[in-house]
Amino acid sequence: MKLTEEQRKKMRITVDYTNMTDKYLGDKGISQKTLAAHKPLAKAAHAYVAENRGKDELFMGWTELPYNQDEIVADILATAKDIRKKFDCFVVLGIGGSALGPSMAFSALCHLHYNDLPKSKRKGPKFYVEDNVDPVRMKELLDVIDVKKTCFNVISKSGATSETMTQYLIIADLLEKAGENVKDHVVFTTDASRGNLVKISKELGGVKSFVLGDGVGGRFSELSPVGLLPAAVLGIDIKLLLKGAAYMDKLCKTPDLKKNPALLSATLQFIAMNSGKNIGVMMPYSDNLRYVSDWYAQLWAESLGKNTKLSGEPCAVGQTPVKALGVTDQHSQVQLYTEGPYDKVVTFLSVGSYKEKTPIPHGCENIPDVGFLGGHTMEELIQAENKATAYALTKAGRLNYTVTLPEINEFTLGQLLFYFELQTAYAGAMFDINTFNQPGVEAGKKATFALLGKPGYEEQRKALDGAAPDPAYIV
Ligand code: PA5
C-alpha cells in the first residue's frame, strides 16, 4: 500500500507533553528552563545513536530493519502464504523478545476474538503464542490444537533458552509419535550460524529458517523476521508496518528536542527518573493496544535496568514499568496514581479514531445517572474518560503525557514501535549505560542450567545448593 505525504501526515502519531510541564503542574512539573538545560545531553544522545546506528557489534542493527529487508520480506510473504494454505493453527514458541512482539502485533491489528471467528472470517490460521513453561498451559494448548495441522514457529536467537527448547522437544516428540515429519511442521527464526537451531535444522535435513541478525537483540526484534513472519501469517501488512517505522525514523532525524518525539520523551523521562520517578505506568485506552504495555515493559526494563555505566562507574538506574489499561484500571489503580507517592510517570496511549464507534442507544431517560449516556457513542465515552483521567492526574500534580495514534493500523503501529525503540536508545545513551545487553537475564538462565544438571555448571550447582532455603526461616 502506497501512502501520499498527506496521508502520512494524517497518520502521524503525536506526543503531547503539556501535562509534564510546570505550566500545568506547578512545582511538580518540568520547567522549560530544566528542559533547555538538558539540550546538550539530548543532543549528545542523539549523536550517539546516529553515529552507531546499524552497528552489529553494538547491537544496533535494529535501526536498519525498516530499510534492509526487501528480500527477507518477499521470502516471509511467500512462506506465510504457504503456511496459511497448509495449516489450521500457527503457534509461536518463544519467550521474552521472541514472544512479546508477536503477541502485541496480533492483539493490536487483529480481531480481539480472532481465534473464535469462523475460518472464513479470519485471514490466517488460529494463532497462539506460548511463552511459558507452565505444564498446564502446554497440556491445555495440546487439547485445542491438532499437531498434524499445526505449524510451529520456534523463535530463539540462541537456541539455548530452556523454555523454548523444552517446548520444541515436546512438540517434536509429539509430531514424531503422530507419524509426521518434524521438518514439515516447523519454521525456525534464529541466529545465522551460532544458534543450536541451526544444528537441529541440519539434523532434520534443512528446516525453513529465518535469520535474526547479529545486531538485533530480542527486545528490538519485532520488525525482524521474529515479528514479521507471525504478522504476515495473520494477514497483517508487514510492508506498511516497516513504512511506519521508517516514517518515525525520519521524524527523529533531527536533534531538535522540540521536533524529535522520541528524543523529547526520552529527555522528559530521564529528568523524571532523576527526580525519583522510579515507576513508569503505561496506560493504553484501547484493548487492541493492551499488549503494547507488555512489549514496552521488556524493552524499557531490560534496556535501562543496569548497575554499571559504560565508563565502568557503578550506578543503579532504570524505571519499573507498570501495565495498566484504560478505562479498566481507572477502577483499580488510578486512585494510587492520583493520591499515592509522587514516584510515577504515566504514559497514556490514546486513539484518535477507533475502528468501531458503537452508538449508545437512548433509554432509562427518567434515571439521570443512566439517561445522559444515550445518543453518545462508546468511542466518545472512552475518549472522555481518557481525557478526564489525564486531567485528574494533572490536577493532582502527577506527571503524565499522551501518545496519540490517529487510528490503529500497520502504519501507526510501526511508528509507535520505532518511537519507543529510539526513546529507549536515547535514554540509555543519556544514562551512559549499555542499553542492549541483559546480564541479569543471562544469570537466571545459567542458574536454571545448573539446577537441571547441564554439564559445565557443576560449580554453580554447588553454590545454589549452598543457598538452599533455611528451614528456620520457613513459617
Ligand atoms: O531481549 C532479550 O534478549 C531476551 O528477552 C531474549 O529475547 C529471551 O531471553 C529469549 O532469548 P532467545 O531468543 O535466545 O531464546
Tab-separated table of C-alpha atoms and ligand atoms in Angstrom:
chain	number	residue	atom	x	y	z
A	1	MET	CA	0.000	0.000	0.000
A	2	LYS	CA	1.397	3.374	-1.062
A	3	LEU	CA	0.744	6.415	1.130
A	4	THR	CA	0.913	10.024	-0.038
A	5	GLU	CA	2.776	12.556	2.110
A	6	GLU	CA	-0.574	13.984	3.133
A	7	GLN	CA	-1.829	10.553	4.248
A	8	ARG	CA	1.378	10.029	6.211
A	9	LYS	CA	0.945	13.350	7.992
A	10	LYS	CA	-2.643	12.475	8.793
A	11	MET	CA	-1.479	9.171	10.274
A	12	ARG	CA	1.433	10.669	12.211
A	13	ILE	CA	1.485	9.770	15.889
A	14	THR	CA	1.877	12.727	18.260
A	15	VAL	CA	3.280	13.242	21.732
A	16	ASP	CA	1.520	15.774	23.959
A	17	TYR	CA	3.707	16.601	26.956
A	18	THR	CA	1.647	19.507	28.281
A	19	ASN	CA	0.936	17.614	31.499
A	20	MET	CA	4.631	17.085	32.206
A	21	THR	CA	5.279	20.825	32.459
A	22	ASP	CA	5.254	23.291	35.330
A	23	LYS	CA	2.683	25.318	33.389
A	24	TYR	CA	0.056	22.809	34.492
A	25	LEU	CA	1.735	21.002	37.382
A	26	GLY	CA	3.332	23.947	39.174
A	27	ASP	CA	6.439	22.947	41.112
A	28	LYS	CA	5.692	19.269	40.446
A	29	GLY	CA	6.217	19.821	36.715
A	30	ILE	CA	9.259	20.155	34.488
A	31	SER	CA	10.118	23.745	33.559
A	32	GLN	CA	11.215	24.885	30.122
A	33	LYS	CA	14.416	26.007	31.840
A	34	THR	CA	15.119	22.448	33.039
A	35	LEU	CA	14.305	21.069	29.608
A	36	ALA	CA	16.613	23.622	27.967
A	37	ALA	CA	19.392	22.693	30.410
A	38	HIS	CA	19.173	19.095	29.134
A	39	LYS	CA	19.511	20.077	25.480
A	40	PRO	CA	23.264	19.352	25.275
A	41	LEU	CA	22.796	15.900	26.834
A	42	ALA	CA	19.893	15.141	24.498
A	43	LYS	CA	21.948	16.283	21.539
A	44	ALA	CA	24.824	14.029	22.597
A	45	ALA	CA	22.452	11.057	22.995
A	46	HIS	CA	21.009	11.753	19.560
A	47	ALA	CA	24.513	11.915	18.079
A	48	TYR	CA	25.497	8.632	19.810
A	49	VAL	CA	22.517	6.812	18.303
A	50	ALA	CA	23.012	8.432	14.867
A	51	GLU	CA	26.729	7.587	14.772
A	52	ASN	CA	26.303	3.997	15.881
A	53	ARG	CA	23.151	3.032	14.043
A	54	GLY	CA	23.409	-0.210	12.128
A	55	LYS	CA	26.479	-1.381	14.072
A	56	ASP	CA	26.068	-5.068	14.790
A	57	GLU	CA	28.914	-5.094	17.324
A	58	LEU	CA	26.930	-2.588	19.436
A	59	PHE	CA	23.620	-4.425	18.919
A	60	MET	CA	22.262	-1.528	16.938
A	61	GLY	CA	21.391	-3.430	13.773
A	62	TRP	CA	17.682	-2.899	14.571
A	63	THR	CA	17.865	0.713	13.352
A	64	GLU	CA	18.191	-0.527	9.761
A	65	LEU	CA	15.357	-3.060	9.795
A	66	PRO	CA	12.888	-0.694	8.069
A	67	TYR	CA	15.276	-0.458	5.102
A	68	ASN	CA	17.309	-3.601	4.537
A	69	GLN	CA	14.832	-6.460	4.366
A	70	ASP	CA	13.336	-6.441	0.850
A	71	GLU	CA	14.407	-9.998	0.042
A	72	ILE	CA	13.543	-11.251	3.504
A	73	VAL	CA	10.082	-9.683	3.321
A	74	ALA	CA	9.462	-11.379	-0.046
A	75	ASP	CA	10.517	-14.727	1.456
A	76	ILE	CA	8.342	-14.149	4.538
A	77	LEU	CA	5.296	-13.326	2.419
A	78	ALA	CA	5.747	-16.465	0.303
A	79	THR	CA	6.268	-18.635	3.401
A	80	ALA	CA	3.243	-17.082	5.138
A	81	LYS	CA	1.066	-17.808	2.098
A	82	ASP	CA	2.152	-21.418	2.163
A	83	ILE	CA	1.508	-21.705	5.916
A	84	ARG	CA	-1.979	-20.202	5.528
A	85	LYS	CA	-2.770	-22.768	2.849
A	86	LYS	CA	-1.485	-25.813	4.735
A	87	PHE	CA	-2.261	-25.288	8.424
A	88	ASP	CA	-5.207	-24.694	10.746
A	89	CYS	CA	-3.089	-23.362	13.616
A	90	PHE	CA	0.133	-21.360	13.927
A	91	VAL	CA	1.968	-21.496	17.243
A	92	VAL	CA	4.886	-19.280	18.227
A	93	LEU	CA	7.283	-20.985	20.642
A	94	GLY	CA	9.498	-18.311	22.178
A	95	ILE	CA	9.960	-16.140	25.220
A	96	GLY	CA	10.872	-12.538	26.035
A	97	GLY	CA	11.813	-10.646	22.899
A	98	SER	CA	10.842	-13.671	20.837
A	99	ALA	CA	7.220	-13.639	22.025
A	100	LEU	CA	6.145	-10.209	23.252
A	101	GLY	CA	6.336	-8.535	19.838
A	102	PRO	CA	4.281	-11.192	18.008
A	103	SER	CA	1.654	-11.109	20.800
A	104	MET	CA	1.490	-7.325	20.685
A	105	ALA	CA	1.061	-7.075	16.894
A	106	PHE	CA	-1.557	-9.851	16.942
A	107	SER	CA	-3.574	-8.105	19.597
A	108	ALA	CA	-3.172	-4.627	18.053
A	109	LEU	CA	-4.050	-5.454	14.473
A	110	CYS	CA	-6.319	-8.487	14.566
A	111	HIS	CA	-9.860	-9.032	15.770
A	112	LEU	CA	-9.924	-9.191	19.580
A	113	HIS	CA	-11.597	-12.627	19.398
A	114	TYR	CA	-9.677	-13.737	16.321
A	115	ASN	CA	-9.382	-17.408	17.255
A	116	ASP	CA	-13.123	-17.638	17.912
A	117	LEU	CA	-14.031	-16.347	14.464
A	118	PRO	CA	-15.055	-18.877	11.813
A	119	LYS	CA	-12.284	-19.719	9.338
A	120	SER	CA	-13.971	-17.701	6.580
A	121	LYS	CA	-13.683	-14.533	8.690
A	122	ARG	CA	-10.017	-14.983	9.609
A	123	LYS	CA	-7.179	-14.040	7.297
A	124	GLY	CA	-4.991	-16.853	8.619
A	125	PRO	CA	-4.813	-19.912	10.864
A	126	LYS	CA	-5.657	-19.803	14.565
A	127	PHE	CA	-2.811	-18.134	16.402
A	128	TYR	CA	-1.122	-18.872	19.729
A	129	VAL	CA	1.998	-17.519	21.408
A	130	GLU	CA	3.364	-19.916	24.020
A	131	ASP	CA	5.867	-18.019	26.131
A	132	ASN	CA	5.875	-20.005	29.333
A	133	VAL	CA	6.749	-23.455	30.568
A	134	ASP	CA	3.719	-23.815	32.759
A	135	PRO	CA	2.951	-27.532	32.254
A	136	VAL	CA	-0.780	-26.880	32.468
A	137	ARG	CA	-0.608	-24.329	29.670
A	138	MET	CA	1.281	-26.740	27.407
A	139	LYS	CA	-1.138	-29.595	28.079
A	140	GLU	CA	-4.155	-27.379	27.514
A	141	LEU	CA	-2.767	-25.954	24.278
A	142	LEU	CA	-2.490	-29.534	23.085
A	143	ASP	CA	-6.148	-30.012	23.986
A	144	VAL	CA	-7.179	-27.374	21.441
A	145	ILE	CA	-4.745	-27.885	18.552
A	146	ASP	CA	-4.093	-30.839	16.301
A	147	VAL	CA	-0.305	-31.035	15.901
A	148	LYS	CA	-0.798	-32.668	12.498
A	149	LYS	CA	-2.478	-29.480	11.289
A	150	THR	CA	-0.224	-27.017	13.083
A	151	CYS	CA	2.852	-25.030	12.119
A	152	PHE	CA	5.241	-24.184	14.978
A	153	ASN	CA	7.460	-21.127	14.629
A	154	VAL	CA	10.359	-21.770	17.010
A	155	ILE	CA	11.899	-18.368	17.733
A	156	SER	CA	15.165	-18.308	19.641
A	157	LYS	CA	18.282	-16.398	18.808
A	158	SER	CA	20.485	-18.676	20.899
A	159	GLY	CA	18.547	-21.894	20.576
A	160	ALA	CA	19.712	-22.395	24.157
A	161	THR	CA	16.785	-20.902	26.035
A	162	SER	CA	15.485	-23.695	28.261
A	163	GLU	CA	11.842	-22.629	27.959
A	164	THR	CA	11.692	-22.519	24.173
A	165	MET	CA	13.789	-25.621	23.684
A	166	THR	CA	11.650	-27.574	26.173
A	167	GLN	CA	8.589	-26.635	24.146
A	168	TYR	CA	10.381	-27.670	20.960
A	169	LEU	CA	11.353	-31.078	22.410
A	170	ILE	CA	7.747	-31.763	23.438
A	171	ILE	CA	6.344	-30.742	20.059
A	172	ALA	CA	8.987	-32.631	18.044
A	173	ASP	CA	8.294	-35.775	20.086
A	174	LEU	CA	4.533	-35.463	19.560
A	175	LEU	CA	4.948	-34.920	15.825
A	176	GLU	CA	7.196	-37.963	15.520
A	177	LYS	CA	4.770	-40.087	17.515
A	178	ALA	CA	1.983	-38.908	15.225
A	179	GLY	CA	3.989	-40.165	12.247
A	180	GLU	CA	4.691	-36.655	10.954
A	181	ASN	CA	7.949	-35.309	9.585
A	182	VAL	CA	9.008	-32.632	12.110
A	183	LYS	CA	10.656	-30.610	9.366
A	184	ASP	CA	7.319	-30.106	7.629
A	185	HIS	CA	5.754	-28.563	10.737
A	186	VAL	CA	8.387	-26.143	11.996
A	187	VAL	CA	9.886	-22.849	10.914
A	188	PHE	CA	12.937	-21.616	12.824
A	189	THR	CA	13.796	-17.982	13.457
A	190	THR	CA	17.293	-17.882	14.861
A	191	ASP	CA	20.881	-16.696	14.694
A	192	ALA	CA	22.562	-17.092	11.287
A	193	SER	CA	25.192	-19.591	12.284
A	194	ARG	CA	25.771	-19.942	16.014
A	195	GLY	CA	22.420	-20.982	17.457
A	196	ASN	CA	21.507	-24.574	18.295
A	197	LEU	CA	18.507	-24.356	15.978
A	198	VAL	CA	20.973	-24.201	13.091
A	199	LYS	CA	22.349	-27.592	14.200
A	200	ILE	CA	18.867	-29.036	14.671
A	201	SER	CA	17.857	-27.798	11.242
A	202	LYS	CA	20.814	-29.669	9.707
A	203	GLU	CA	19.921	-32.834	11.607
A	204	LEU	CA	16.343	-32.630	10.324
A	205	GLY	CA	17.546	-32.162	6.766
A	206	GLY	CA	17.091	-28.410	6.428
A	207	VAL	CA	14.215	-26.671	8.189
A	208	LYS	CA	12.775	-23.492	6.663
A	209	SER	CA	14.594	-20.847	8.700
A	210	PHE	CA	14.748	-17.081	9.039
A	211	VAL	CA	17.701	-15.214	10.430
A	212	LEU	CA	17.707	-12.918	13.417
A	213	GLY	CA	20.663	-10.674	12.601
A	214	ASP	CA	23.681	-10.368	14.882
A	215	GLY	CA	22.958	-6.761	15.730
A	216	VAL	CA	19.315	-7.279	16.667
A	217	GLY	CA	18.630	-8.201	20.290
A	218	GLY	CA	15.422	-9.962	21.278
A	219	ARG	CA	13.574	-6.908	22.558
A	220	PHE	CA	14.441	-4.878	19.449
A	221	SER	CA	13.437	-7.670	17.071
A	222	GLU	CA	9.743	-7.130	16.342
A	223	LEU	CA	10.481	-5.597	12.942
A	224	SER	CA	12.761	-8.531	12.011
A	225	PRO	CA	11.507	-11.999	10.955
A	226	VAL	CA	10.752	-12.597	14.668
A	227	GLY	CA	7.701	-10.379	14.353
A	228	LEU	CA	7.243	-10.174	10.610
A	229	LEU	CA	6.598	-13.875	9.933
A	230	PRO	CA	3.832	-14.293	12.546
A	231	ALA	CA	2.334	-10.965	11.419
A	232	ALA	CA	2.380	-11.979	7.755
A	233	VAL	CA	0.741	-15.318	8.600
A	234	LEU	CA	-2.054	-13.305	10.224
A	235	GLY	CA	-2.509	-11.236	7.069
A	236	ILE	CA	-1.005	-8.075	8.594
A	237	ASP	CA	0.551	-5.724	6.009
A	238	ILE	CA	4.185	-6.031	7.089
A	239	LYS	CA	5.440	-3.648	4.403
A	240	LEU	CA	3.230	-0.935	5.854
A	241	LEU	CA	4.469	-1.745	9.352
A	242	LEU	CA	8.036	-1.165	8.149
A	243	LYS	CA	6.988	2.029	6.366
A	244	GLY	CA	5.543	3.330	9.610
A	245	ALA	CA	8.855	2.615	11.355
A	246	ALA	CA	10.795	4.367	8.592
A	247	TYR	CA	8.497	7.377	8.882
A	248	MET	CA	9.155	7.665	12.627
A	249	ASP	CA	12.871	7.259	11.954
A	250	LYS	CA	12.653	10.212	9.551
A	251	LEU	CA	10.821	12.340	12.141
A	252	CYS	CA	13.569	11.555	14.621
A	253	LYS	CA	16.494	12.523	12.388
A	254	THR	CA	16.623	15.966	13.958
A	255	PRO	CA	18.499	16.583	17.231
A	256	ASP	CA	15.990	19.372	17.957
A	257	LEU	CA	14.344	18.290	21.186
A	258	LYS	CA	11.090	20.004	20.354
A	259	LYS	CA	10.772	18.318	16.957
A	260	ASN	CA	12.016	14.798	17.661
A	261	PRO	CA	9.242	12.963	19.564
A	262	ALA	CA	11.415	10.058	20.776
A	263	LEU	CA	14.199	12.373	21.952
A	264	LEU	CA	11.704	14.604	23.729
A	265	SER	CA	10.049	11.797	25.661
A	266	ALA	CA	13.429	10.188	26.465
A	267	THR	CA	14.613	13.511	27.900
A	268	LEU	CA	11.426	14.044	29.905
A	269	GLN	CA	11.638	10.510	31.279
A	270	PHE	CA	15.342	10.996	32.062
A	271	ILE	CA	14.582	14.170	34.012
A	272	ALA	CA	11.697	12.448	35.785
A	273	MET	CA	13.788	9.374	36.688
A	274	ASN	CA	16.499	11.606	38.108
A	275	SER	CA	13.906	13.203	40.371
A	276	GLY	CA	12.735	9.890	41.808
A	277	LYS	CA	10.040	8.871	39.346
A	278	ASN	CA	11.011	5.228	39.525
A	279	ILE	CA	7.776	3.872	38.107
A	280	GLY	CA	6.609	4.241	34.519
A	281	VAL	CA	2.945	3.403	34.031
A	282	MET	CA	1.771	2.683	30.517
A	283	MET	CA	-1.960	3.029	30.127
A	284	PRO	CA	-3.417	2.442	26.669
A	285	TYR	CA	-7.049	3.405	26.230
A	286	SER	CA	-7.609	0.566	23.826
A	287	ASP	CA	-7.898	-3.182	24.241
A	288	ASN	CA	-6.075	-3.568	20.950
A	289	LEU	CA	-3.076	-1.772	22.437
A	290	ARG	CA	-3.041	-3.513	25.812
A	291	TYR	CA	-0.087	-5.785	24.930
A	292	VAL	CA	1.967	-2.808	23.769
A	293	SER	CA	2.464	-2.330	27.522
A	294	ASP	CA	3.884	-5.857	27.878
A	295	TRP	CA	6.217	-5.390	24.926
A	296	TYR	CA	7.292	-1.966	26.182
A	297	ALA	CA	7.812	-3.272	29.720
A	298	GLN	CA	10.550	-5.609	28.491
A	299	LEU	CA	12.089	-3.011	26.193
A	300	TRP	CA	12.283	-0.342	28.888
A	301	ALA	CA	13.116	-2.573	31.874
A	302	GLU	CA	15.747	-4.833	30.305
A	303	SER	CA	17.390	-1.972	28.457
A	304	LEU	CA	17.625	0.598	31.249
A	305	GLY	CA	17.850	-1.568	34.374
A	306	LYS	CA	21.643	-1.512	34.745
A	307	ASN	CA	24.230	-1.286	37.500
A	308	THR	CA	27.307	-0.151	35.564
A	309	LYS	CA	27.936	2.778	33.265
A	310	LEU	CA	29.886	2.397	30.036
A	311	SER	CA	32.660	4.283	31.819
A	312	GLY	CA	32.789	1.447	34.388
A	313	GLU	CA	31.354	3.596	37.179
A	314	PRO	CA	28.713	1.790	39.271
A	315	CYS	CA	25.135	3.034	39.019
A	316	ALA	CA	21.598	1.839	39.737
A	317	VAL	CA	19.319	3.134	37.029
A	318	GLY	CA	16.057	2.170	35.385
A	319	GLN	CA	12.352	2.674	35.837
A	320	THR	CA	9.915	-0.068	36.810
A	321	PRO	CA	7.271	-0.436	34.109
A	322	VAL	CA	3.696	-0.914	35.268
A	323	LYS	CA	0.942	-2.050	32.949
A	324	ALA	CA	-2.496	-0.516	33.205
A	325	LEU	CA	-5.480	-0.468	30.868
A	326	GLY	CA	-7.867	2.418	30.309
A	327	VAL	CA	-10.607	2.504	31.334
A	328	THR	CA	-10.463	-0.778	33.283
A	329	ASP	CA	-7.737	0.333	35.673
A	330	GLN	CA	-9.451	3.623	36.454
A	331	HIS	CA	-11.479	1.388	38.742
A	332	SER	CA	-8.403	-0.286	40.157
A	333	GLN	CA	-5.077	1.588	40.097
A	334	VAL	CA	-5.874	5.232	39.331
A	335	GLN	CA	-6.633	6.007	42.987
A	336	LEU	CA	-2.973	5.213	43.740
A	337	TYR	CA	-1.706	7.205	40.769
A	338	THR	CA	-3.709	10.254	41.830
A	339	GLU	CA	-3.087	10.267	45.572
A	340	GLY	CA	-0.185	7.893	46.277
A	341	PRO	CA	3.545	8.611	46.242
A	342	TYR	CA	4.949	11.060	43.676
A	343	ASP	CA	7.040	8.326	42.089
A	344	LYS	CA	5.408	7.768	38.694
A	345	VAL	CA	5.179	8.994	35.142
A	346	VAL	CA	2.014	7.893	33.367
A	347	THR	CA	2.145	7.418	29.601
A	348	PHE	CA	-1.299	7.356	28.033
A	349	LEU	CA	-1.750	5.718	24.642
A	350	SER	CA	-4.778	7.360	23.046
A	351	VAL	CA	-6.622	6.625	19.834
A	352	GLY	CA	-7.940	9.413	17.594
A	353	SER	CA	-10.456	7.276	15.758
A	354	TYR	CA	-11.435	3.750	16.842
A	355	LYS	CA	-12.339	1.265	14.104
A	356	GLU	CA	-15.760	0.903	15.772
A	357	LYS	CA	-17.801	3.738	17.273
A	358	THR	CA	-20.677	1.669	18.765
A	359	PRO	CA	-23.596	4.059	19.401
A	360	ILE	CA	-25.184	4.009	22.854
A	361	PRO	CA	-28.966	3.700	22.483
A	362	HIS	CA	-31.348	6.051	24.287
A	363	GLY	CA	-33.096	4.547	27.286
A	364	CYS	CA	-33.726	4.938	31.007
A	365	GLU	CA	-34.360	8.681	30.419
A	366	ASN	CA	-36.056	9.004	33.775
A	367	ILE	CA	-32.858	7.883	35.551
A	368	PRO	CA	-30.379	10.777	35.208
A	369	ASP	CA	-27.349	8.579	36.117
A	370	VAL	CA	-28.033	6.451	33.049
A	371	GLY	CA	-30.152	8.555	30.672
A	372	PHE	CA	-27.363	11.021	29.761
A	373	LEU	CA	-25.370	8.250	28.084
A	374	GLY	CA	-27.925	7.647	25.304
A	375	GLY	CA	-27.125	9.292	21.985
A	376	HIS	CA	-23.362	9.229	22.583
A	377	THR	CA	-21.026	6.523	21.306
A	378	MET	CA	-18.691	4.186	23.185
A	379	GLU	CA	-15.849	5.918	21.343
A	380	GLU	CA	-16.906	9.252	22.858
A	381	LEU	CA	-17.139	7.652	26.280
A	382	ILE	CA	-13.692	6.027	26.247
A	383	GLN	CA	-12.093	9.212	24.872
A	384	ALA	CA	-13.835	11.340	27.501
A	385	GLU	CA	-12.634	9.015	30.259
A	386	ASN	CA	-9.090	9.167	28.875
A	387	LYS	CA	-9.134	12.991	28.948
A	388	ALA	CA	-10.783	13.027	32.363
A	389	THR	CA	-8.124	10.752	33.871
A	390	ALA	CA	-5.279	12.841	32.408
A	391	TYR	CA	-6.992	15.954	33.799
A	392	ALA	CA	-7.441	14.421	37.258
A	393	LEU	CA	-3.792	13.342	37.407
A	394	THR	CA	-2.642	16.767	36.275
A	395	LYS	CA	-4.815	18.494	38.873
A	396	ALA	CA	-3.172	16.258	41.473
A	397	GLY	CA	0.310	17.280	40.275
A	398	ARG	CA	1.151	13.928	38.667
A	399	LEU	CA	3.426	13.739	35.615
A	400	ASN	CA	1.670	12.313	32.570
A	401	TYR	CA	1.895	12.582	28.811
A	402	THR	CA	-0.151	11.287	25.924
A	403	VAL	CA	0.926	9.480	22.779
A	404	THR	CA	-1.908	9.552	20.256
A	405	LEU	CA	-2.345	7.188	17.333
A	406	PRO	CA	-4.743	8.814	14.836
A	407	GLU	CA	-6.046	5.274	14.299
A	408	ILE	CA	-4.661	1.792	14.928
A	409	ASN	CA	-3.215	0.336	11.753
A	410	GLU	CA	0.070	-1.061	10.472
A	411	PHE	CA	1.478	2.379	9.675
A	412	THR	CA	0.775	3.854	13.109
A	413	LEU	CA	1.882	0.705	14.967
A	414	GLY	CA	5.174	0.708	13.020
A	415	GLN	CA	5.692	4.333	14.087
A	416	LEU	CA	4.867	3.536	17.703
A	417	LEU	CA	7.334	0.644	17.911
A	418	PHE	CA	10.170	2.619	16.401
A	419	TYR	CA	9.351	5.633	18.568
A	420	PHE	CA	9.692	3.534	21.744
A	421	GLU	CA	12.836	1.806	20.472
A	422	LEU	CA	14.503	5.138	19.722
A	423	GLN	CA	13.282	6.604	23.012
A	424	THR	CA	14.931	3.665	24.818
A	425	ALA	CA	18.185	4.022	22.882
A	426	TYR	CA	18.309	7.780	23.625
A	427	ALA	CA	17.525	7.306	27.329
A	428	GLY	CA	20.229	4.620	27.619
A	429	ALA	CA	22.750	6.948	25.979
A	430	MET	CA	21.800	9.708	28.443
A	431	PHE	CA	22.480	7.340	31.344
A	432	ASP	CA	25.719	6.231	29.634
A	433	ILE	CA	24.834	2.543	30.045
A	434	ASN	CA	24.853	-0.479	27.759
A	435	THR	CA	21.215	-0.372	26.622
A	436	PHE	CA	21.447	-3.543	24.600
A	437	ASN	CA	22.765	-6.233	26.955
A	438	GLN	CA	20.925	-8.180	29.673
A	439	PRO	CA	23.410	-9.741	32.099
A	440	GLY	CA	20.643	-10.097	34.685
A	441	VAL	CA	18.610	-12.325	32.350
A	442	GLU	CA	21.644	-14.390	31.453
A	443	ALA	CA	22.370	-15.014	35.163
A	444	GLY	CA	18.919	-16.567	35.650
A	445	LYS	CA	19.294	-18.709	32.527
A	446	LYS	CA	22.633	-20.071	33.808
A	447	ALA	CA	21.241	-20.818	37.271
A	448	THR	CA	18.466	-22.861	35.628
A	449	PHE	CA	21.068	-24.836	33.651
A	450	ALA	CA	22.871	-25.605	36.922
A	451	LEU	CA	19.711	-26.690	38.752
A	452	LEU	CA	18.720	-29.074	35.957
A	453	GLY	CA	22.197	-30.616	35.756
A	454	LYS	CA	23.542	-29.193	32.487
A	455	PRO	CA	27.199	-30.304	32.114
A	456	GLY	CA	29.655	-27.494	32.806
A	457	TYR	CA	27.551	-25.852	35.524
A	458	GLU	CA	28.597	-28.074	38.450
A	459	GLU	CA	30.267	-25.270	40.453
A	460	GLN	CA	27.204	-23.070	40.147
A	461	ARG	CA	25.071	-26.021	41.225
A	462	LYS	CA	27.126	-26.305	44.422
A	463	ALA	CA	26.706	-22.582	45.093
A	464	LEU	CA	22.952	-22.847	44.528
A	465	ASP	CA	22.678	-25.860	46.831
A	466	GLY	CA	24.551	-23.863	49.462
A	467	ALA	CA	21.948	-21.112	49.142
A	468	ALA	CA	19.024	-23.502	49.722
A	469	PRO	CA	16.201	-22.189	51.930
A	470	ASP	CA	16.889	-22.353	55.660
A	471	PRO	CA	14.048	-24.307	57.357
A	472	ALA	CA	14.416	-21.922	60.312
A	473	TYR	CA	13.026	-19.174	58.114
A	474	ILE	CA	10.097	-21.129	56.697
A	475	VAL	CA	6.882	-20.468	58.583
B	1	PA5	O1	15.595	-9.386	24.932
B	1	PA5	C1	16.212	-10.416	25.045
B	1	PA5	O2	17.345	-10.561	24.539
B	1	PA5	C2	15.653	-11.602	25.797
B	1	PA5	O3	14.397	-11.359	26.334
B	1	PA5	C3	15.550	-12.778	24.855
B	1	PA5	O4	14.714	-12.432	23.780
B	1	PA5	C4	14.980	-14.012	25.537
B	1	PA5	O5	15.739	-14.319	26.690
B	1	PA5	C5	14.968	-15.203	24.605
B	1	PA5	O6	16.265	-15.487	24.144
B	1	PA5	P1	16.488	-16.371	22.844
B	1	PA5	O7	15.982	-15.604	21.674
B	1	PA5	O8	17.968	-16.611	22.756
B	1	PA5	O9	15.724	-17.643	23.047
